Coordinates of C-alpha atoms and ligand atoms in Angstrom, one line a residue:
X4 CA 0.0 0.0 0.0
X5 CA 1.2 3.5 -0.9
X6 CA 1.1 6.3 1.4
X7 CA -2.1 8.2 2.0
X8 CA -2.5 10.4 -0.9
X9 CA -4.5 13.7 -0.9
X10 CA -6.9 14.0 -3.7
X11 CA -6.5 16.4 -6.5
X12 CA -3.1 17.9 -6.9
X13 CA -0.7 19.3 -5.1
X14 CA -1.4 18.8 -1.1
X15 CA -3.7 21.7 0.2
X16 CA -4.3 23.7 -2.3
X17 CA -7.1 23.1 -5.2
X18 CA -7.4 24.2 -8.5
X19 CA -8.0 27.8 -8.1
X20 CA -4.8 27.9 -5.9
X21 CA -6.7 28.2 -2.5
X22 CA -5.8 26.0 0.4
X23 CA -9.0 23.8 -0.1
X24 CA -10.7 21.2 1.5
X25 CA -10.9 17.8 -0.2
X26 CA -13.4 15.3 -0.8
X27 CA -13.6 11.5 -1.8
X28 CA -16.7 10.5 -4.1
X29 CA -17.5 6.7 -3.8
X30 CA -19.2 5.3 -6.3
X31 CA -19.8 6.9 -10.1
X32 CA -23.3 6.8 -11.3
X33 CA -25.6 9.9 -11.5
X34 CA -25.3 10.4 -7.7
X35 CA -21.9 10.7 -7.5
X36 CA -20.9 12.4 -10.6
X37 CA -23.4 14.7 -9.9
X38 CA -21.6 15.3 -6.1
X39 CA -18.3 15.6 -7.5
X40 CA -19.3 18.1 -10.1
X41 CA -21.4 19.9 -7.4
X42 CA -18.1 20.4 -5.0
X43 CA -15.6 20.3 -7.7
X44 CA -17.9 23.9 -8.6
X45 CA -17.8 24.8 -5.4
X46 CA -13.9 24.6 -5.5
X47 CA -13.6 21.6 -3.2
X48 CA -10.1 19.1 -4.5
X49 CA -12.4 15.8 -5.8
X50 CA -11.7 12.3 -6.2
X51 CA -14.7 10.0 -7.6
X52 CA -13.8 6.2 -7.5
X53 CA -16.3 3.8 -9.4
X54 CA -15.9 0.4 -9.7
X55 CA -16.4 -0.5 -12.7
X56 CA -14.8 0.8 -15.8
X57 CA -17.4 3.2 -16.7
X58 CA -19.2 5.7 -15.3
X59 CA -23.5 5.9 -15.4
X60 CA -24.0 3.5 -12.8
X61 CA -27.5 2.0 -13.6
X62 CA -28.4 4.0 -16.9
X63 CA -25.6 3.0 -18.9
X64 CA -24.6 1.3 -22.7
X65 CA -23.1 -1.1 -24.4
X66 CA -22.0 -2.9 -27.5
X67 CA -23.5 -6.1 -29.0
X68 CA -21.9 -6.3 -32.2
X69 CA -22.3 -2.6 -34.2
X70 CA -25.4 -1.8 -32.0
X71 CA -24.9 0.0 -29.3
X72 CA -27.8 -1.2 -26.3
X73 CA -29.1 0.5 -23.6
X74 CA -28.7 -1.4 -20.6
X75 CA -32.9 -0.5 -19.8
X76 CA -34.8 2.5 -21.7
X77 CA -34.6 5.6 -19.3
X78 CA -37.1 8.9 -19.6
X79 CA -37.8 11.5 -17.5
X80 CA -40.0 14.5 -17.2
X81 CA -40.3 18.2 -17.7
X82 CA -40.1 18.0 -14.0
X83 CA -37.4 16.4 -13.2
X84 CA -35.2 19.4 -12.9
X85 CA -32.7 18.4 -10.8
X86 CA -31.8 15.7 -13.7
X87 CA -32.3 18.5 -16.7
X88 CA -29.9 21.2 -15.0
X89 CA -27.8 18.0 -14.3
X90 CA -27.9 17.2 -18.6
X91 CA -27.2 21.6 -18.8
X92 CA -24.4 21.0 -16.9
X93 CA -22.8 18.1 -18.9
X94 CA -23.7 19.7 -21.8
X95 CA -25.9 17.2 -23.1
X96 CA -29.8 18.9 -22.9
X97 CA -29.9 18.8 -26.5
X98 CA -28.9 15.1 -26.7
X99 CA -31.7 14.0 -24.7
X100 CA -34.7 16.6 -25.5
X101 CA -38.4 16.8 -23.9
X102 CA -41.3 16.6 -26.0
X103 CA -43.3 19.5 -26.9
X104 CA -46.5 18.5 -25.2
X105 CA -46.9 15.6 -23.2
X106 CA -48.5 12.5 -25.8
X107 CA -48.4 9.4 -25.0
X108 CA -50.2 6.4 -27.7
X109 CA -52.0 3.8 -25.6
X110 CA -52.4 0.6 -27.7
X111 CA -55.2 -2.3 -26.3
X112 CA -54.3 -5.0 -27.5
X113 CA -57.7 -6.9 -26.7
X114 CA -59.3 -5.0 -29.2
X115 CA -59.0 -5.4 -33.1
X116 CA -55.1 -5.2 -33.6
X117 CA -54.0 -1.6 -34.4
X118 CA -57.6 0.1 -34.0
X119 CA -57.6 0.8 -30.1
X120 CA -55.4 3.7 -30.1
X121 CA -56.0 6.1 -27.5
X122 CA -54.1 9.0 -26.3
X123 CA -52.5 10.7 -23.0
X124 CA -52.1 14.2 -24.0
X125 CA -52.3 17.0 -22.5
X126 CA -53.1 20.5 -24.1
X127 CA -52.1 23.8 -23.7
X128 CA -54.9 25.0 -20.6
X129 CA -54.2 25.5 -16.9
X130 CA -53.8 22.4 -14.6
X131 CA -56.0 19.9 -14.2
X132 CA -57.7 21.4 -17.4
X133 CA -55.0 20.4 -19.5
X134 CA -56.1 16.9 -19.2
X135 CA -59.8 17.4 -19.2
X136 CA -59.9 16.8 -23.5
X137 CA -57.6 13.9 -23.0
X138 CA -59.5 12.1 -20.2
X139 CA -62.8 12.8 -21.8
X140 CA -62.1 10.7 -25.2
X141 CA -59.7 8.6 -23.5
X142 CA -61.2 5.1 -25.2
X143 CA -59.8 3.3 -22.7
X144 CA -62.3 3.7 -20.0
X145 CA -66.0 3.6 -19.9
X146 CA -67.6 7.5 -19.4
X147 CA -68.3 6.6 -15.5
X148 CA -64.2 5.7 -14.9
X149 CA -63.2 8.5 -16.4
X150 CA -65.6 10.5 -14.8
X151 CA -64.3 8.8 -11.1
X152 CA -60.7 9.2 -12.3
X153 CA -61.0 12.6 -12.2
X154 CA -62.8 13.0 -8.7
X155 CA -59.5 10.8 -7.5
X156 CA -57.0 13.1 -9.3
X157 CA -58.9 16.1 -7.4
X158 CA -58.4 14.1 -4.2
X159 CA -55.4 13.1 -4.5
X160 CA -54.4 16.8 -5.3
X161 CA -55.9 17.5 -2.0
X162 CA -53.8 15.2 -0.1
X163 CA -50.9 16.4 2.2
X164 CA -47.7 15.0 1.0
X165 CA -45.9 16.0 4.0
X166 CA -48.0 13.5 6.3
X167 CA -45.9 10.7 7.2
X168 CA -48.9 8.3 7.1
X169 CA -49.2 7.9 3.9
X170 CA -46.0 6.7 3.2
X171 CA -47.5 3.4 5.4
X172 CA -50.7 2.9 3.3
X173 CA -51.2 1.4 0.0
X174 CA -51.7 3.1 -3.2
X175 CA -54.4 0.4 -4.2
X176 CA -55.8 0.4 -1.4
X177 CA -56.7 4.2 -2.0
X178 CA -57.4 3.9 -5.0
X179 CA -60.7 1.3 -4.4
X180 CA -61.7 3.9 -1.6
X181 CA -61.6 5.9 -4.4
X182 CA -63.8 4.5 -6.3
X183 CA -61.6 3.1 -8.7
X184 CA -61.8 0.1 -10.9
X185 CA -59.9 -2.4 -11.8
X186 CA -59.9 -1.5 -15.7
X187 CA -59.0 1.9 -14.3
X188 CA -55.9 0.9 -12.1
X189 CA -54.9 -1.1 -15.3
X190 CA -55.6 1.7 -17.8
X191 CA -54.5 4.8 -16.7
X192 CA -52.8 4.5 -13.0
X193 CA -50.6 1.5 -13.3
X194 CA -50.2 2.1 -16.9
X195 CA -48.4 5.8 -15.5
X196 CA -47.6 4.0 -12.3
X197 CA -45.5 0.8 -13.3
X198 CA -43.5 3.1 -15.3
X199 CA -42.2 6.0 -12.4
X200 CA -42.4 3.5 -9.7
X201 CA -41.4 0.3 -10.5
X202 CA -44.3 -1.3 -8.8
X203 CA -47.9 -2.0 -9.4
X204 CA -50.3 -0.2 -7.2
X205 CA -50.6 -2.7 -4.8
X206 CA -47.2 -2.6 -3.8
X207 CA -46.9 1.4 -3.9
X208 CA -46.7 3.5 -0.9
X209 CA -49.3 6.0 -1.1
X210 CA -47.2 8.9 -0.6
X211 CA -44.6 8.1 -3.4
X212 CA -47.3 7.5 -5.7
X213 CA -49.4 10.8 -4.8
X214 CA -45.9 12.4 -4.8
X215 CA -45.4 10.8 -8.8
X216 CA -48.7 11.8 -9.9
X217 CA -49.3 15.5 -8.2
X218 CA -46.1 16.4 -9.4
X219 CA -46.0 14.6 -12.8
X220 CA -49.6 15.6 -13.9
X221 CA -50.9 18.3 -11.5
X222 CA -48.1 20.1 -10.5
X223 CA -47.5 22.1 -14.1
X224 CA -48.7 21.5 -17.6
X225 CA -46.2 20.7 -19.2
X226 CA -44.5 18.5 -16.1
X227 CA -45.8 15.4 -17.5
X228 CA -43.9 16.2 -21.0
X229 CA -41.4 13.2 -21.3
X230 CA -38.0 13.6 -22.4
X231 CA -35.3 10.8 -23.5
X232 CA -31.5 10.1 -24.9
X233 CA -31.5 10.6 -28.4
X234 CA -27.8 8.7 -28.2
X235 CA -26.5 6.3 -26.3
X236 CA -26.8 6.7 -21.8
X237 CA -23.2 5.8 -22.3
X238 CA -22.5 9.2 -24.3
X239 CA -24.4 11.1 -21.7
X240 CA -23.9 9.3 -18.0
X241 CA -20.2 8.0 -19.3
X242 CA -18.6 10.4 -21.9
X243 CA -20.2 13.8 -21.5
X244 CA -20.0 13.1 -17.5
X245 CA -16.7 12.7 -18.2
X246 CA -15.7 15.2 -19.9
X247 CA -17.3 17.9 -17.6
X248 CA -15.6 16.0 -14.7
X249 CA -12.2 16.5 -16.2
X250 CA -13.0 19.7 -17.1
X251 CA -14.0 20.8 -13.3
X252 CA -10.6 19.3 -12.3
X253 CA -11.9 16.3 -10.6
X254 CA -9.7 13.1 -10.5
X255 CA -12.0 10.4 -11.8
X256 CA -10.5 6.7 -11.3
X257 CA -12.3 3.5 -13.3
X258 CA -12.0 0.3 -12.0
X259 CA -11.4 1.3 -7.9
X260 CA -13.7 -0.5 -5.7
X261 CA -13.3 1.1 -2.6
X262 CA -12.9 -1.7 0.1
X263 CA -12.8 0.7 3.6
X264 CA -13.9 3.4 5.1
X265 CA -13.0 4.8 8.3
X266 CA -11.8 7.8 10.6
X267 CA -8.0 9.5 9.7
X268 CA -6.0 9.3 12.9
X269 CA -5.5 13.4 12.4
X270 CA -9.0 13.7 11.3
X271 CA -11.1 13.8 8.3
X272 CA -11.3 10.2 6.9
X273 CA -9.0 7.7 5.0
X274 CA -10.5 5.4 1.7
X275 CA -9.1 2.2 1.0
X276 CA -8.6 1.0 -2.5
X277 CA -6.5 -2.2 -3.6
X278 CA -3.4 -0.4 -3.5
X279 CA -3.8 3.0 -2.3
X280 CA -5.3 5.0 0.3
X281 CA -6.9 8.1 -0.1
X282 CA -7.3 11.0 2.7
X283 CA -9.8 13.5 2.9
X284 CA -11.8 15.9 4.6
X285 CA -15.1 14.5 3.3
X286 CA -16.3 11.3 1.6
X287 CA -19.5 10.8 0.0
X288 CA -20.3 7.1 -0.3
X289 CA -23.1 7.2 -3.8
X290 CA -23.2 3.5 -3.6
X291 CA -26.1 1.1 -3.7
X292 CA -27.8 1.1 -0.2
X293 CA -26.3 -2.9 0.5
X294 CA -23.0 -1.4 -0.4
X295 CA -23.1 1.8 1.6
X296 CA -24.1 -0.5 4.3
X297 CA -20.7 -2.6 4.0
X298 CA -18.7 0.7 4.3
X299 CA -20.0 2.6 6.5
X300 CA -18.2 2.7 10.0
X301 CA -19.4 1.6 13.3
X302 CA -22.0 4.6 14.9
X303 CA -22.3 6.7 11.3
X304 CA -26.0 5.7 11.6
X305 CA -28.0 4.6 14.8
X306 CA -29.9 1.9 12.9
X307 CA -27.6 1.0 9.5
X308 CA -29.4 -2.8 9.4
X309 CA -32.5 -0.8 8.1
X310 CA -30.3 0.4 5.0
X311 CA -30.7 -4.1 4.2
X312 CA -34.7 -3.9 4.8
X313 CA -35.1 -1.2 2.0
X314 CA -36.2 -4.1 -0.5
X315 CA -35.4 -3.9 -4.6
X316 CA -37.4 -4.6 -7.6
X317 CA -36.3 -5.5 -11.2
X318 CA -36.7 -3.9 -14.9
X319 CA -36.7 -6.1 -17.9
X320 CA -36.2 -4.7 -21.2
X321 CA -36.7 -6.9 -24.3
X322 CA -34.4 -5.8 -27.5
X323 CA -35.8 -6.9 -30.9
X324 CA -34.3 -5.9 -34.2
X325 CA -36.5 -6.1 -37.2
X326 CA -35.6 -6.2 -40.9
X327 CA -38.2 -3.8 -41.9
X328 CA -39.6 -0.6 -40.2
X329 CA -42.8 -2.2 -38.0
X330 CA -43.7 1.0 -35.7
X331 CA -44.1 4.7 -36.9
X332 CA -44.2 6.5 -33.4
X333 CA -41.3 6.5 -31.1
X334 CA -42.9 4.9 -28.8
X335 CA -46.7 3.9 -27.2
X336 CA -47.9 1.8 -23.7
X337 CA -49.9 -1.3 -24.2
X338 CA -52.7 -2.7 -22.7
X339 CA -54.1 -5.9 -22.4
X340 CA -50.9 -7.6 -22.9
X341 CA -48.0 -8.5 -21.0
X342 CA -45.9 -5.5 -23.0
X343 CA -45.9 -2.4 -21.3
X344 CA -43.6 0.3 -23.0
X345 CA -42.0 0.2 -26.5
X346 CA -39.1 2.4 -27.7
X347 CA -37.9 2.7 -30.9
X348 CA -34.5 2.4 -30.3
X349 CA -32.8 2.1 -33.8
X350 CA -31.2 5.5 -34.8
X351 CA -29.8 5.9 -31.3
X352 CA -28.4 2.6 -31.7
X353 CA -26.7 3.2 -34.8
X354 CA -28.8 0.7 -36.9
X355 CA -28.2 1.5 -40.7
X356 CA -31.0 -0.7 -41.8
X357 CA -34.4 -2.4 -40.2
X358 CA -35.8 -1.0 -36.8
X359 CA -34.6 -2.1 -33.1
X360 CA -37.3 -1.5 -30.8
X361 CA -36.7 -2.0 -27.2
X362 CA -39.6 -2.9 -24.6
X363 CA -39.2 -1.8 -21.2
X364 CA -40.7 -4.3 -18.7
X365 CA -41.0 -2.8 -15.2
X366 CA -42.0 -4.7 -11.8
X367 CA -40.7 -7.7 -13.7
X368 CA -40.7 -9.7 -10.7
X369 CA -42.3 -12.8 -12.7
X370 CA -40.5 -12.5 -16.0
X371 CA -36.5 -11.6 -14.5
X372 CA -35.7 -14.6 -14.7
X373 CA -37.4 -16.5 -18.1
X374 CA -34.8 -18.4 -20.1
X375 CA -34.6 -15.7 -23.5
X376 CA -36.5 -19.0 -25.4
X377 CA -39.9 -18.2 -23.4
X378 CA -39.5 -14.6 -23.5
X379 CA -39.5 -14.9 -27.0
X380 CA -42.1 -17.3 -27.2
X381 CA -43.8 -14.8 -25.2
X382 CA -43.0 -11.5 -26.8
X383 CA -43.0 -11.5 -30.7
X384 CA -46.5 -13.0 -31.1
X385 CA -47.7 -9.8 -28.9
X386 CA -45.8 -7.4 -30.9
X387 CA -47.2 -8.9 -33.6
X388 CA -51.0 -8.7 -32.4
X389 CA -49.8 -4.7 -31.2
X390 CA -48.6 -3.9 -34.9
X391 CA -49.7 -5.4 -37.4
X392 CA -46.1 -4.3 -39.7
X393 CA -44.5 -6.8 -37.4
X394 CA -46.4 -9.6 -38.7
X395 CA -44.8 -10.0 -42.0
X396 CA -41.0 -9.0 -40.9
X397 CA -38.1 -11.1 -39.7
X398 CA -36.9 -10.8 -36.4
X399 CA -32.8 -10.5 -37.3
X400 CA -32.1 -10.3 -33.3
X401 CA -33.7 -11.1 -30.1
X402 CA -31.8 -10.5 -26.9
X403 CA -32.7 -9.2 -22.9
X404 CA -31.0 -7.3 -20.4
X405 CA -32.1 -8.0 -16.9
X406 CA -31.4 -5.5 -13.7
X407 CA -32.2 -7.3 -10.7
X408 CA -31.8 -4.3 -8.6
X409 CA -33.0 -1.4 -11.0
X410 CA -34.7 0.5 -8.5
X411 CA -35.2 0.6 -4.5
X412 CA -38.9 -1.3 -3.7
X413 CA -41.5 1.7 -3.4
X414 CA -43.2 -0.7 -0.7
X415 CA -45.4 1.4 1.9
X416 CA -43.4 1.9 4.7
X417 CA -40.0 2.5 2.5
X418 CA -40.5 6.2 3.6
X419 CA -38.4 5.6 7.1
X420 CA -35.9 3.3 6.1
X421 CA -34.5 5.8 3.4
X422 CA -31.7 7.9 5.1
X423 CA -30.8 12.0 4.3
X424 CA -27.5 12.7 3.3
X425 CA -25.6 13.5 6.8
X426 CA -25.1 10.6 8.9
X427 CA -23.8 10.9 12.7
X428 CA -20.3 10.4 11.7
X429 CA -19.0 14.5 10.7
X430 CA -17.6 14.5 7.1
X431 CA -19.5 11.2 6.1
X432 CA -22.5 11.8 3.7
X433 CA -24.8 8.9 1.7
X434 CA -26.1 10.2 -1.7
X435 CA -27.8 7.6 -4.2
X436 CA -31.5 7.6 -5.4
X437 CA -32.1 5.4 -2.4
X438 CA -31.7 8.3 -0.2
X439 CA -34.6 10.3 1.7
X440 CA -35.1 12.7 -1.7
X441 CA -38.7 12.1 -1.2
X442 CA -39.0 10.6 -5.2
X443 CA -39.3 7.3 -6.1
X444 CA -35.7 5.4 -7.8
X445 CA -35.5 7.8 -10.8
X446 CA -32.2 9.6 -12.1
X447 CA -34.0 13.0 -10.5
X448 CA -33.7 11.3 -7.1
X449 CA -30.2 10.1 -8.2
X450 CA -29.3 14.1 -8.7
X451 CA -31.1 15.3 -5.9
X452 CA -29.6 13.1 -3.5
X453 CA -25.8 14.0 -5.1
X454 CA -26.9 17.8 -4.6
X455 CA -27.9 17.2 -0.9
X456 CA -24.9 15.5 -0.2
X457 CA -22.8 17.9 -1.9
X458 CA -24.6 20.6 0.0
X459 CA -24.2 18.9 3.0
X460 CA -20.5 18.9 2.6
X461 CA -20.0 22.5 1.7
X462 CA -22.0 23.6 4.6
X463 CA -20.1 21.3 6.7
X464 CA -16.6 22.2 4.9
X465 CA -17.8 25.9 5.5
X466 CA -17.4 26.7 1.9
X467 CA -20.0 28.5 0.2
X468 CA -22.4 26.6 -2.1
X469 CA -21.8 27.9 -5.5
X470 CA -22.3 25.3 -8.0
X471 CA -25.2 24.8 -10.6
X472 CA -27.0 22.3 -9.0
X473 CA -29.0 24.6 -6.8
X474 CA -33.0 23.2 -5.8
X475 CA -35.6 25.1 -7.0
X476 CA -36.8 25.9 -3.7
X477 CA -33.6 27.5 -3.3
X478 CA -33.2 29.0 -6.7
Ligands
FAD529 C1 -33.4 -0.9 -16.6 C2 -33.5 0.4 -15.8 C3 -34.5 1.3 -16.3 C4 -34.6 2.5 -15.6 N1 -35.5 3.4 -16.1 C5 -35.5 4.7 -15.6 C6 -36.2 5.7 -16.2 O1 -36.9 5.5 -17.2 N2 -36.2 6.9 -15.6 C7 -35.5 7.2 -14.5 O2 -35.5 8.3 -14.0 N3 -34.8 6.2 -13.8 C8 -34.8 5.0 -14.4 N4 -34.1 4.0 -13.8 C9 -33.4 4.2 -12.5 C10 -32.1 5.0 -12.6 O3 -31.3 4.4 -13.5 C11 -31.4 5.0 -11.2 O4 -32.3 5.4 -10.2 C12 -30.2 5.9 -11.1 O5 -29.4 5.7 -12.3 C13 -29.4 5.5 -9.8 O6 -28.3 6.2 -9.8 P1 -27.3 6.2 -8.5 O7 -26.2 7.0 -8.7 O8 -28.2 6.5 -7.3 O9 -26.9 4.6 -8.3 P2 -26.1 3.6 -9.2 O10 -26.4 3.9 -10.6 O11 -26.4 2.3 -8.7 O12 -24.6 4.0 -9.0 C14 -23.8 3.5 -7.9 C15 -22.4 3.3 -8.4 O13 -21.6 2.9 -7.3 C16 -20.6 2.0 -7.8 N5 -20.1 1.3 -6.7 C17 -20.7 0.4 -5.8 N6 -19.9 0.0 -4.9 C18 -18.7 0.6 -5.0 C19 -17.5 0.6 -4.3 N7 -17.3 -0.2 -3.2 N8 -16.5 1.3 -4.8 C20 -16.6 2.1 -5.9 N9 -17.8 2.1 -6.6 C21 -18.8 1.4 -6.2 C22 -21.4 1.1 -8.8 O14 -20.6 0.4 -9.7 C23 -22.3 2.2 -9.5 O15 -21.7 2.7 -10.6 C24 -33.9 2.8 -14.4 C25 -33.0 1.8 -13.9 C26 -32.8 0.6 -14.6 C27 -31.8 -0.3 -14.1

């Protein structure tokens, strides 16, 4: 082992020539880039350390021949803006652009293949009225439903997100009181639901789901408006990220799993890697909530075994490349079939010919583990019934990625086991999208936890908190 090296240059001083404080990012996926860039603004000396040999953490790319695959399909919304003024500051907004106006096609597949098209839009009309045209003709739902789904939206608008409670109850379970049926729960809120939480509404805590929807579709018009990579995650999350790293002077190192954690003897704390140890005045541990568990030291948090009790839940995605173009739209939901989201994925893939769509299967608890054989079995014969272009093509590849782990389990309850970003231990702060950010496992709760932790820090650090990444609240 090496002596204890400082991060950054030259031993206290950072880049702007300032003695400076220094800081030790663990773990490099939207958390903790988003930390490091944060402090490295704020003129704190940075080291980020990521295990594996990329940065992106969950939301990342790779190559399968000359296609380049998205580990899972990733949105977000005009509301996430944590995660957009995290894209500004990578310079990668225009890479990954919103749509104009929320629209969303919602295919039924129960009905005559191709014919039950119905539509999520929203126009251009104060909140909730922006939704009032859509949820009228919605075809989706008898008159009644959607005359009941809008008495819930009101209610739920009416609910206060701050009560604890209903972070213990059941989103289902409000939704019946609600007078909602089951074709409703299907159509409209698990349709939404499945997608932002990773669970269906049975297993969704009431207050992460009123928390998706008031903000998502009654917050702001245009909140709802979804927004995706038109390139690779990888060039965003990996190379951009990167790039703005370097640029902010932050030492980024692939491939350094970080195997300790503890307390400097002169203060401050000292980071073990295979071969190296790393001293500094702060570390931020953006690492998986099992993993952040593992390194934290003894007392940091009075009860860490509840970090083990926050449960996970899995994302599917299904990649099939076609021969022939099969869907015009870049993407629609289905209903009345086991696919849920498609994506067309094939110019961000770099396909020259045919069309890759992807399907993005979430609360895959059922389906993680298929052989690919019955998930084919499964899949083509729906896309086929969905579109009927599909029927006549040849499938040239068929292949699934499978994340175990995507996301954190929404599960009522998960409210008190999610920790902020100071623990007891002074200098020690948890950021990932695990974290108490008060959204469900999304990349906005990834960058809001890497800006509380950040913030955290530089309060701590006594240095002032000028970086980008600034909450609204605060803005
Ligand atoms: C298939 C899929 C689809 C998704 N779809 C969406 C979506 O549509 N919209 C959305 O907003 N979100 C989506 N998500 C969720 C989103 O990707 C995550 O919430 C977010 O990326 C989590 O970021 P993070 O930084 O908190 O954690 P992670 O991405 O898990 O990053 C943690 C990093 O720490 C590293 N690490 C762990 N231990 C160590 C160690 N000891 N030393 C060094 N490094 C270590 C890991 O290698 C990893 O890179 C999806 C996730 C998946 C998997």
């Amino acid at each position: 082992m090496t002596e204890a090296a400082r991060p950054g240059g030259t031993p206290g001083e950072n880049r702007t020539g300032r003695p400076g404080s220094t800081a030790v990012v663990v773990g490099g996926g939207l958390a903790g880039v988003t930390t490091a860039l944060a402090l490295a603004d704020a003129g704190v000396r940075v080291t980020l350390l990521e295990g594996r040999p990329r940065l992106g953490g969950l939301a990342f790319s790779f190559q399968r021949g000359t296609l380049t695959v998205d580990n899972g399909q990733h949105v977000y919304l005009r509301c996430c803006t944590a995660y957009r003024r995290f894209l500004d500051r990578i310079d990668a907004a225009a890479l990954a652009p919103l749509q104009n106006r929320l629209d969303v096609p919602v295919l039924d597949a129960a009905g005559r293949p191709g014919r039950r098209l119905g539509r999520l839009r929203r126009d251009a009309l104060p909140v909730p009225l922006h939704l009032g045209r859509s949820l009228a003709t919605y075809p989706h739902l008898s008159l009644a439903e959607r005359a009941r789904v809008g008495r819930a939206a009101l209610a739920l608008k009416a609910l206060d997100l701050d009560d604890p409670a209903l972070d213990e109850r059941d989103f289902a379970g409000w939704l019946a009181a609600h007078g909602q049926s089951a074709r409703a729960v299907e159509a409209l809120w698990d349709l939404v639901g499945v997608a932002t939480l990773n669970a269906v509404a049975r297993d969704a805590s009431l207050g992460l789901a009123a928390m998706v929807f008031r903000t998502g579709l009654l917050s702001d018009p245009g909140a709802a408006d979804i927004g995706w990579s038109h390139v690779p995650l990888g060039e965003l999350h990996d190379r951009l990220a990167r790039k703005a790293l370097d640029s902010a002077g932050v030492r980024t190192e692939l491939r350094t799993r970080v195997t300790s954690v503890r307390a400097a003897e002169g203060g401050g704390w000292r980071v073990e890697v295979p071969g190296e140890s790393l001293d500094a005045d702060a570390v931020v541990l953006a690492v998986p909530q099992r993993e952040a568990y593992d390194l934290l030291p003894p007392g940091a948090l009075d009860r860490p075994e509840r970090l083990l009790e926050i449960g996970t839940a899995p994302i599917l995605n299904v990649h099939v490349v076609y021969d022939r173009q099969v869907l015009s739209r870049p993407f629609f939901a289905a209903l009345g079939s086991p696919v849920q989201w498609v994506f067309d994925r094939t110019e961000a893939s770099g396909l020259s010919e045919g069309q890759y769509l992807a399907l993005s299967q979430s609360a895959a608890h059922q389906e993680i583990d298929e052989p690919v054989a019955v998930l084919r079995e499964r899949y083509l014969p729906e896309l086929e019934r969905l579109l009927p272009g599909a029927r006549g093509a040849r499938v040239k590849d068929f292949f699934v990625t499978r994340e175990r782990t995507a996301t954190f389990a929404p599960t009522p309850g998960v409210g008190r086991l999610r920790p902020g970003a100071r623990t007891k231990a002074p200098g020690l702060y948890l950021a990932g999208a695990w974290t108490a950010t008060g959204w469900p496992a999304t990349m906005e709760s990834a960058v809001r936890s890497g800006v509380s932790a950040a913030d955290a820090a530089l309060a701590a650090l006594g240095r002032p908190r000028d970086h980008l990444f600034v909450h609204e609240e605060a803005a």
